[in-house]
């Protein structure tokens, strides 16, 4: 890492791009271990905002030493004792909820008064008050600390208040130097060592203050603590001990803090030493970005896949619905029940079918008479066909909605969307109205097709003889006429429908034209149904979009990680 010049500018630019990619990533779907990933993402973003970017932008800014530790470790008392007077109010009651306190030299005020570091925290000054909380940092300016180094008294890392714990972790990630304060009784606790491991992994410079040590146990505890630090590759961390002592006006005896005070003063007064601490911590933080962001890349990719699975489940169920509607157009489903009754009424029964077998022309004459002379029966038949088509489309839409909901309940992220988005358990409330309009529009398509086929004078005369509406009803019959899937007496009825209807239309338009008309009628209906089902499916797609899982977020993160790696 370069300390200045073009290489540093290139690294800063790459880190900012990574920061934006992390911020743009979304992890809303509850996949396995997602809570840990979300916390890691939040901490990564915080460290980029609170430390890496501001430090790269201002390598000559004062060194920030964050004093952190467990509840009751004596952090505030230690800070006050090092400074020489009370600057941070010790917490008598637990948990403490006061704001963290940042103590700096007056000449360094400009570095901390703005949002350069910890941009998410408000700045407050003056005396402590009961309204202090973890949403702000209290700035204390004093000549008691040297220019070039600031001390920040952080909340307890194991506070029972989650906001305090989160802020403590955030402040430690923003530190150039972590001054870890523990006691002889609690130095082996699990929580602080989890954070010490993170500090080691991220290359954070660490100093340890062992507080309230019984004189008789000093050597034994120091040896054990040093061994634990070596296990975490923190053997370079200096250890400062504070023996059990009575406070003097709320402060530790000067003799117990002198060594720590001298070390901090020497660090503040030596620009090269400060730069080395900054370099060590910043280099470690940058090195840790690779693995941390790469883990986020994998998690982001899993989020994208989960979102795509939800969309795919809806797509498949509605495509299946379209296929079943198409199947219903060929398998005779629409020529049963009411349609059969109206067809019988329209053309007759047993005698009619014997005539079909003997001579089609006589039957055609009879059908023509019904169309021209008894339009009510044609209208009844048309209404029955319309109702049948509507029922088929509605039923398949409802089944698709149910199937999608059932599939989503088995997929990550699906159940919360179903319960949190109104109407996804079933078809749209206005679906029946839209289906009725669809069928009417489709019938209009067929009437227009009949008219278009009658452009020449001769065909036009035949159409006028039969009537456009009557021919449109017969075209509907021919569109759905098939014996597939029909058994028993229904076979003859459906067969009669196909023969009579087709022969009648052929007499008007010709056989090739009739086949094309039927094909177009089916295609137009399927197109309209496809559009309707796409609108229904879009409700589920819109719900997935509310998760804000970008398709390219994993790719963007991966690219940003590579750019930081290249620029380091």
PDB file of N, CA and C in Angstrom, residues 147-219:
ATOM      1  N   UNK A 147      -1.553  16.346  20.823  1.00  0.00           N
ATOM      2  CA  UNK A 147      -2.012  16.398  19.442  1.00  0.00           C
ATOM      3  C   UNK A 147      -1.466  15.199  18.682  1.00  0.00           C
ATOM      4  N   UNK A 148      -2.281  14.661  17.812  1.00  0.00           N
ATOM      5  CA  UNK A 148      -1.849  13.519  17.007  1.00  0.00           C
ATOM      6  C   UNK A 148      -2.449  12.207  17.446  1.00  0.00           C
ATOM      7  N   UNK A 149      -3.096  12.190  18.639  1.00  0.00           N
ATOM      8  CA  UNK A 149      -3.711  10.956  19.120  1.00  0.00           C
ATOM      9  C   UNK A 149      -4.979  11.303  19.884  1.00  0.00           C
ATOM     10  N   UNK A 150      -6.047  10.568  19.645  1.00  0.00           N
ATOM     11  CA  UNK A 150      -7.315  10.765  20.343  1.00  0.00           C
ATOM     12  C   UNK A 150      -7.739   9.461  20.992  1.00  0.00           C
ATOM     13  N   UNK A 151      -8.408   9.574  22.153  1.00  0.00           N
ATOM     14  CA  UNK A 151      -8.917   8.414  22.874  1.00  0.00           C
ATOM     15  C   UNK A 151     -10.439   8.388  22.773  1.00  0.00           C
ATOM     16  N   UNK A 152     -10.992   7.215  22.499  1.00  0.00           N
ATOM     17  CA  UNK A 152     -12.444   7.076  22.396  1.00  0.00           C
ATOM     18  C   UNK A 152     -12.891   6.001  23.372  1.00  0.00           C
ATOM     19  N   UNK A 153     -13.681   6.399  24.378  1.00  0.00           N
ATOM     20  CA  UNK A 153     -14.235   5.463  25.358  1.00  0.00           C
ATOM     21  C   UNK A 153     -15.501   4.853  24.773  1.00  0.00           C
ATOM     22  N   UNK A 154     -15.461   3.541  24.483  1.00  0.00           N
ATOM     23  CA  UNK A 154     -16.551   2.859  23.783  1.00  0.00           C
ATOM     24  C   UNK A 154     -17.496   2.170  24.762  1.00  0.00           C
ATOM     25  N   UNK A 155     -18.730   1.869  24.333  1.00  0.00           N
ATOM     26  CA  UNK A 155     -19.657   1.090  25.172  1.00  0.00           C
ATOM     27  C   UNK A 155     -19.128  -0.323  25.409  1.00  0.00           C
ATOM     28  N   UNK A 156     -19.787  -1.025  26.326  1.00  0.00           N
ATOM     29  CA  UNK A 156     -19.371  -2.383  26.665  1.00  0.00           C
ATOM     30  C   UNK A 156     -19.591  -3.326  25.489  1.00  0.00           C
ATOM     31  N   UNK A 157     -18.610  -4.158  25.217  1.00  0.00           N
ATOM     32  CA  UNK A 157     -18.731  -5.087  24.097  1.00  0.00           C
ATOM     33  C   UNK A 157     -19.694  -6.228  24.391  1.00  0.00           C
ATOM     34  N   UNK A 158     -20.027  -6.442  25.682  1.00  0.00           N
ATOM     35  CA  UNK A 158     -20.954  -7.510  26.049  1.00  0.00           C
ATOM     36  C   UNK A 158     -22.199  -6.954  26.727  1.00  0.00           C
ATOM     37  N   UNK A 159     -22.551  -5.720  26.402  1.00  0.00           N
ATOM     38  CA  UNK A 159     -23.722  -5.085  27.001  1.00  0.00           C
ATOM     39  C   UNK A 159     -24.980  -5.884  26.698  1.00  0.00           C
ATOM     40  N   UNK A 160     -25.928  -5.866  27.648  1.00  0.00           N
ATOM     41  CA  UNK A 160     -27.202  -6.537  27.401  1.00  0.00           C
ATOM     42  C   UNK A 160     -28.061  -5.735  26.433  1.00  0.00           C
ATOM     43  N   UNK A 161     -27.681  -4.490  26.168  1.00  0.00           N
ATOM     44  CA  UNK A 161     -28.381  -3.652  25.203  1.00  0.00           C
ATOM     45  C   UNK A 161     -27.740  -3.856  23.839  1.00  0.00           C
ATOM     46  N   UNK A 162     -28.511  -4.375  22.890  1.00  0.00           N
ATOM     47  CA  UNK A 162     -27.940  -4.715  21.580  1.00  0.00           C
ATOM     48  C   UNK A 162     -27.361  -3.496  20.878  1.00  0.00           C
ATOM     49  N   UNK A 163     -28.007  -2.327  21.034  1.00  0.00           N
ATOM     50  CA  UNK A 163     -27.487  -1.112  20.389  1.00  0.00           C
ATOM     51  C   UNK A 163     -26.094  -0.781  20.905  1.00  0.00           C
ATOM     52  N   UNK A 164     -25.850  -1.000  22.202  1.00  0.00           N
ATOM     53  CA  UNK A 164     -24.524  -0.758  22.758  1.00  0.00           C
ATOM     54  C   UNK A 164     -23.496  -1.733  22.190  1.00  0.00           C
ATOM     55  N   UNK A 165     -23.882  -3.012  22.111  1.00  0.00           N
ATOM     56  CA  UNK A 165     -22.959  -4.009  21.564  1.00  0.00           C
ATOM     57  C   UNK A 165     -22.603  -3.699  20.114  1.00  0.00           C
ATOM     58  N   UNK A 166     -23.626  -3.367  19.336  1.00  0.00           N
ATOM     59  CA  UNK A 166     -23.383  -3.069  17.925  1.00  0.00           C
ATOM     60  C   UNK A 166     -22.480  -1.861  17.772  1.00  0.00           C
ATOM     61  N   UNK A 167     -22.726  -0.827  18.581  1.00  0.00           N
ATOM     62  CA  UNK A 167     -21.899   0.375  18.482  1.00  0.00           C
ATOM     63  C   UNK A 167     -20.474   0.083  18.912  1.00  0.00           C
ATOM     64  N   UNK A 168     -20.313  -0.721  19.957  1.00  0.00           N
ATOM     65  CA  UNK A 168     -18.966  -1.077  20.410  1.00  0.00           C
ATOM     66  C   UNK A 168     -18.183  -1.771  19.297  1.00  0.00           C
ATOM     67  N   UNK A 169     -18.831  -2.714  18.623  1.00  0.00           N
ATOM     68  CA  UNK A 169     -18.174  -3.417  17.513  1.00  0.00           C
ATOM     69  C   UNK A 169     -17.842  -2.453  16.381  1.00  0.00           C
ATOM     70  N   UNK A 170     -18.755  -1.518  16.107  1.00  0.00           N
ATOM     71  CA  UNK A 170     -18.518  -0.531  15.051  1.00  0.00           C
ATOM     72  C   UNK A 170     -17.330   0.362  15.393  1.00  0.00           C
ATOM     73  N   UNK A 171     -17.247   0.803  16.643  1.00  0.00           N
ATOM     74  CA  UNK A 171     -16.156   1.693  17.043  1.00  0.00           C
ATOM     75  C   UNK A 171     -14.811   0.975  16.999  1.00  0.00           C
ATOM     76  N   UNK A 172     -14.803  -0.287  17.417  1.00  0.00           N
ATOM     77  CA  UNK A 172     -13.552  -1.042  17.368  1.00  0.00           C
ATOM     78  C   UNK A 172     -13.072  -1.218  15.930  1.00  0.00           C
ATOM     79  N   UNK A 173     -14.030  -1.382  15.002  1.00  0.00           N
ATOM     80  CA  UNK A 173     -13.650  -1.508  13.588  1.00  0.00           C
ATOM     81  C   UNK A 173     -13.151  -0.191  13.018  1.00  0.00           C
ATOM     82  N   UNK A 174     -13.473   0.935  13.690  1.00  0.00           N
ATOM     83  CA  UNK A 174     -13.036   2.254  13.219  1.00  0.00           C
ATOM     84  C   UNK A 174     -11.709   2.671  13.825  1.00  0.00           C
ATOM     85  N   UNK A 175     -11.121   1.819  14.657  1.00  0.00           N
ATOM     86  CA  UNK A 175      -9.919   2.201  15.403  1.00  0.00           C
ATOM     87  C   UNK A 175      -8.641   1.960  14.615  1.00  0.00           C
ATOM     88  N   UNK A 176      -7.695   2.883  14.786  1.00  0.00           N
ATOM     89  CA  UNK A 176      -6.322   2.607  14.362  1.00  0.00           C
ATOM     90  C   UNK A 176      -5.663   1.694  15.376  1.00  0.00           C
ATOM     91  N   UNK A 177      -6.066   1.869  16.635  1.00  0.00           N
ATOM     92  CA  UNK A 177      -5.487   1.102  17.745  1.00  0.00           C
ATOM     93  C   UNK A 177      -6.609   0.740  18.701  1.00  0.00           C
ATOM     94  N   UNK A 178      -6.708  -0.538  19.049  1.00  0.00           N
ATOM     95  CA  UNK A 178      -7.694  -0.958  20.035  1.00  0.00           C
ATOM     96  C   UNK A 178      -6.987  -1.181  21.358  1.00  0.00           C
ATOM     97  N   UNK A 179      -7.360  -0.371  22.358  1.00  0.00           N
ATOM     98  CA  UNK A 179      -6.869  -0.552  23.715  1.00  0.00           C
ATOM     99  C   UNK A 179      -7.895  -1.404  24.454  1.00  0.00           C
ATOM    100  N   UNK A 180      -7.604  -2.681  24.546  1.00  0.00           N
ATOM    101  CA  UNK A 180      -8.544  -3.630  25.127  1.00  0.00           C
ATOM    102  C   UNK A 180      -8.350  -3.686  26.632  1.00  0.00           C
ATOM    103  N   UNK A 181      -9.423  -3.356  27.370  1.00  0.00           N
ATOM    104  CA  UNK A 181      -9.375  -3.327  28.833  1.00  0.00           C
ATOM    105  C   UNK A 181     -10.127  -4.529  29.384  1.00  0.00           C
ATOM    106  N   UNK A 182      -9.464  -5.315  30.226  1.00  0.00           N
ATOM    107  CA  UNK A 182     -10.112  -6.447  30.870  1.00  0.00           C
ATOM    108  C   UNK A 182      -9.631  -6.514  32.313  1.00  0.00           C
ATOM    109  N   UNK A 183     -10.161  -7.442  33.050  1.00  0.00           N
ATOM    110  CA  UNK A 183      -9.797  -7.566  34.459  1.00  0.00           C
ATOM    111  C   UNK A 183      -9.174  -8.923  34.727  1.00  0.00           C
ATOM    112  N   UNK A 184      -8.519  -9.024  35.871  1.00  0.00           N
ATOM    113  CA  UNK A 184      -7.907 -10.293  36.249  1.00  0.00           C
ATOM    114  C   UNK A 184      -8.945 -11.388  36.372  1.00  0.00           C
ATOM    115  N   UNK A 185     -10.184 -11.006  36.714  1.00  0.00           N
ATOM    116  CA  UNK A 185     -11.228 -12.011  36.907  1.00  0.00           C
ATOM    117  C   UNK A 185     -11.889 -12.419  35.600  1.00  0.00           C
ATOM    118  N   UNK A 186     -11.800 -11.571  34.546  1.00  0.00           N
ATOM    119  CA  UNK A 186     -12.598 -11.830  33.349  1.00  0.00           C
ATOM    120  C   UNK A 186     -11.764 -11.828  32.055  1.00  0.00           C
ATOM    121  N   UNK A 187     -10.474 -11.854  32.145  1.00  0.00           N
ATOM    122  CA  UNK A 187      -9.655 -11.706  30.935  1.00  0.00           C
ATOM    123  C   UNK A 187      -9.794 -12.876  29.969  1.00  0.00           C
ATOM    124  N   UNK A 188     -10.324 -14.017  30.450  1.00  0.00           N
ATOM    125  CA  UNK A 188     -10.474 -15.195  29.582  1.00  0.00           C
ATOM    126  C   UNK A 188     -11.899 -15.367  29.076  1.00  0.00           C
ATOM    127  N   UNK A 189     -12.770 -14.396  29.318  1.00  0.00           N
ATOM    128  CA  UNK A 189     -14.163 -14.508  28.852  1.00  0.00           C
ATOM    129  C   UNK A 189     -14.229 -14.670  27.331  1.00  0.00           C
ATOM    130  N   UNK A 190     -15.271 -15.340  26.876  1.00  0.00           N
ATOM    131  CA  UNK A 190     -15.384 -15.674  25.445  1.00  0.00           C
ATOM    132  C   UNK A 190     -15.629 -14.453  24.571  1.00  0.00           C
ATOM    133  N   UNK A 191     -16.536 -13.551  24.982  1.00  0.00           N
ATOM    134  CA  UNK A 191     -16.931 -12.437  24.120  1.00  0.00           C
ATOM    135  C   UNK A 191     -15.749 -11.564  23.704  1.00  0.00           C
ATOM    136  N   UNK A 192     -14.925 -11.080  24.646  1.00  0.00           N
ATOM    137  CA  UNK A 192     -13.799 -10.252  24.213  1.00  0.00           C
ATOM    138  C   UNK A 192     -12.819 -10.983  23.309  1.00  0.00           C
ATOM    139  N   UNK A 193     -12.664 -12.286  23.527  1.00  0.00           N
ATOM    140  CA  UNK A 193     -11.718 -13.016  22.688  1.00  0.00           C
ATOM    141  C   UNK A 193     -12.242 -13.245  21.285  1.00  0.00           C
ATOM    142  N   UNK A 194     -13.550 -13.284  21.142  1.00  0.00           N
ATOM    143  CA  UNK A 194     -14.104 -13.326  19.792  1.00  0.00           C
ATOM    144  C   UNK A 194     -13.714 -12.061  19.028  1.00  0.00           C
ATOM    145  N   UNK A 195     -13.792 -10.927  19.710  1.00  0.00           N
ATOM    146  CA  UNK A 195     -13.413  -9.663  19.067  1.00  0.00           C
ATOM    147  C   UNK A 195     -11.902  -9.564  18.882  1.00  0.00           C
ATOM    148  N   UNK A 196     -11.145 -10.095  19.815  1.00  0.00           N
ATOM    149  CA  UNK A 196      -9.695 -10.092  19.654  1.00  0.00           C
ATOM    150  C   UNK A 196      -9.279 -10.937  18.458  1.00  0.00           C
ATOM    151  N   UNK A 197     -10.003 -12.052  18.238  1.00  0.00           N
ATOM    152  CA  UNK A 197      -9.719 -12.865  17.053  1.00  0.00           C
ATOM    153  C   UNK A 197     -10.008 -12.073  15.777  1.00  0.00           C
ATOM    154  N   UNK A 198     -11.119 -11.332  15.783  1.00  0.00           N
ATOM    155  CA  UNK A 198     -11.426 -10.491  14.623  1.00  0.00           C
ATOM    156  C   UNK A 198     -10.346  -9.446  14.412  1.00  0.00           C
ATOM    157  N   UNK A 199      -9.876  -8.861  15.504  1.00  0.00           N
ATOM    158  CA  UNK A 199      -8.815  -7.857  15.403  1.00  0.00           C
ATOM    159  C   UNK A 199      -7.564  -8.463  14.789  1.00  0.00           C
ATOM    160  N   UNK A 200      -7.248  -9.689  15.214  1.00  0.00           N
ATOM    161  CA  UNK A 200      -6.070 -10.364  14.668  1.00  0.00           C
ATOM    162  C   UNK A 200      -6.254 -10.657  13.185  1.00  0.00           C
ATOM    163  N   UNK A 201      -7.442 -11.165  12.824  1.00  0.00           N
ATOM    164  CA  UNK A 201      -7.711 -11.502  11.422  1.00  0.00           C
ATOM    165  C   UNK A 201      -7.657 -10.262  10.529  1.00  0.00           C
ATOM    166  N   UNK A 202      -8.056  -9.120  11.064  1.00  0.00           N
ATOM    167  CA  UNK A 202      -8.101  -7.892  10.269  1.00  0.00           C
ATOM    168  C   UNK A 202      -6.847  -7.045  10.424  1.00  0.00           C
ATOM    169  N   UNK A 203      -5.884  -7.527  11.204  1.00  0.00           N
ATOM    170  CA  UNK A 203      -4.625  -6.808  11.330  1.00  0.00           C
ATOM    171  C   UNK A 203      -4.688  -5.556  12.177  1.00  0.00           C
ATOM    172  N   UNK A 204      -5.712  -5.430  13.029  1.00  0.00           N
ATOM    173  CA  UNK A 204      -5.841  -4.240  13.870  1.00  0.00           C
ATOM    174  C   UNK A 204      -4.753  -4.226  14.936  1.00  0.00           C
ATOM    175  N   UNK A 205      -4.119  -3.071  15.128  1.00  0.00           N
ATOM    176  CA  UNK A 205      -3.131  -2.921  16.188  1.00  0.00           C
ATOM    177  C   UNK A 205      -3.846  -2.968  17.532  1.00  0.00           C
ATOM    178  N   UNK A 206      -3.290  -3.726  18.482  1.00  0.00           N
ATOM    179  CA  UNK A 206      -3.951  -3.948  19.767  1.00  0.00           C
ATOM    180  C   UNK A 206      -2.969  -3.705  20.906  1.00  0.00           C
ATOM    181  N   UNK A 207      -3.467  -3.057  21.948  1.00  0.00           N
ATOM    182  CA  UNK A 207      -2.772  -2.986  23.233  1.00  0.00           C
ATOM    183  C   UNK A 207      -3.739  -3.486  24.294  1.00  0.00           C
ATOM    184  N   UNK A 208      -3.233  -4.169  25.331  1.00  0.00           N
ATOM    185  CA  UNK A 208      -4.081  -4.773  26.346  1.00  0.00           C
ATOM    186  C   UNK A 208      -3.794  -4.145  27.698  1.00  0.00           C
ATOM    187  N   UNK A 209      -4.864  -3.748  28.391  1.00  0.00           N
ATOM    188  CA  UNK A 209      -4.746  -3.244  29.763  1.00  0.00           C
ATOM    189  C   UNK A 209      -5.418  -4.259  30.683  1.00  0.00           C
ATOM    190  N   UNK A 210      -4.637  -4.867  31.564  1.00  0.00           N
ATOM    191  CA  UNK A 210      -5.138  -5.852  32.515  1.00  0.00           C
ATOM    192  C   UNK A 210      -5.389  -5.132  33.831  1.00  0.00           C
ATOM    193  N   UNK A 211      -6.660  -4.939  34.154  1.00  0.00           N
ATOM    194  CA  UNK A 211      -7.067  -4.094  35.281  1.00  0.00           C
ATOM    195  C   UNK A 211      -7.389  -4.937  36.510  1.00  0.00           C
ATOM    196  N   UNK A 212      -7.273  -4.276  37.675  1.00  0.00           N
ATOM    197  CA  UNK A 212      -7.668  -4.881  38.958  1.00  0.00           C
ATOM    198  C   UNK A 212      -6.970  -6.215  39.206  1.00  0.00           C
ATOM    199  N   UNK A 213      -5.683  -6.192  39.067  1.00  0.00           N
ATOM    200  CA  UNK A 213      -4.906  -7.422  39.237  1.00  0.00           C
ATOM    201  C   UNK A 213      -4.395  -7.515  40.675  1.00  0.00           C
ATOM    202  N   UNK A 214      -4.717  -8.618  41.360  1.00  0.00           N
ATOM    203  CA  UNK A 214      -4.121  -8.812  42.697  1.00  0.00           C
ATOM    204  C   UNK A 214      -2.604  -8.930  42.570  1.00  0.00           C
ATOM    205  N   UNK A 215      -1.882  -8.244  43.398  1.00  0.00           N
ATOM    206  CA  UNK A 215      -0.419  -8.233  43.299  1.00  0.00           C
ATOM    207  C   UNK A 215       0.161  -9.643  43.355  1.00  0.00           C
ATOM    208  N   UNK A 216      -0.448 -10.491  44.174  1.00  0.00           N
ATOM    209  CA  UNK A 216       0.087 -11.845  44.341  1.00  0.00           C
ATOM    210  C   UNK A 216      -0.089 -12.694  43.082  1.00  0.00           C
ATOM    211  N   UNK A 217      -1.051 -12.331  42.247  1.00  0.00           N
ATOM    212  CA  UNK A 217      -1.329 -13.141  41.052  1.00  0.00           C
ATOM    213  C   UNK A 217      -0.784 -12.503  39.774  1.00  0.00           C
ATOM    214  N   UNK A 218      -0.077 -11.389  39.885  1.00  0.00           N
ATOM    215  CA  UNK A 218       0.330 -10.623  38.716  1.00  0.00           C
ATOM    216  C   UNK A 218       1.107 -11.458  37.713  1.00  0.00           C
ATOM    217  N   UNK A 219       2.159 -12.108  38.142  1.00  0.00           N
ATOM    218  CA  UNK A 219       3.028 -12.842  37.206  1.00  0.00           C
ATOM    219  C   UNK A 219       2.280 -13.989  36.536  1.00  0.00           C
TER     220      UNK A 219
END
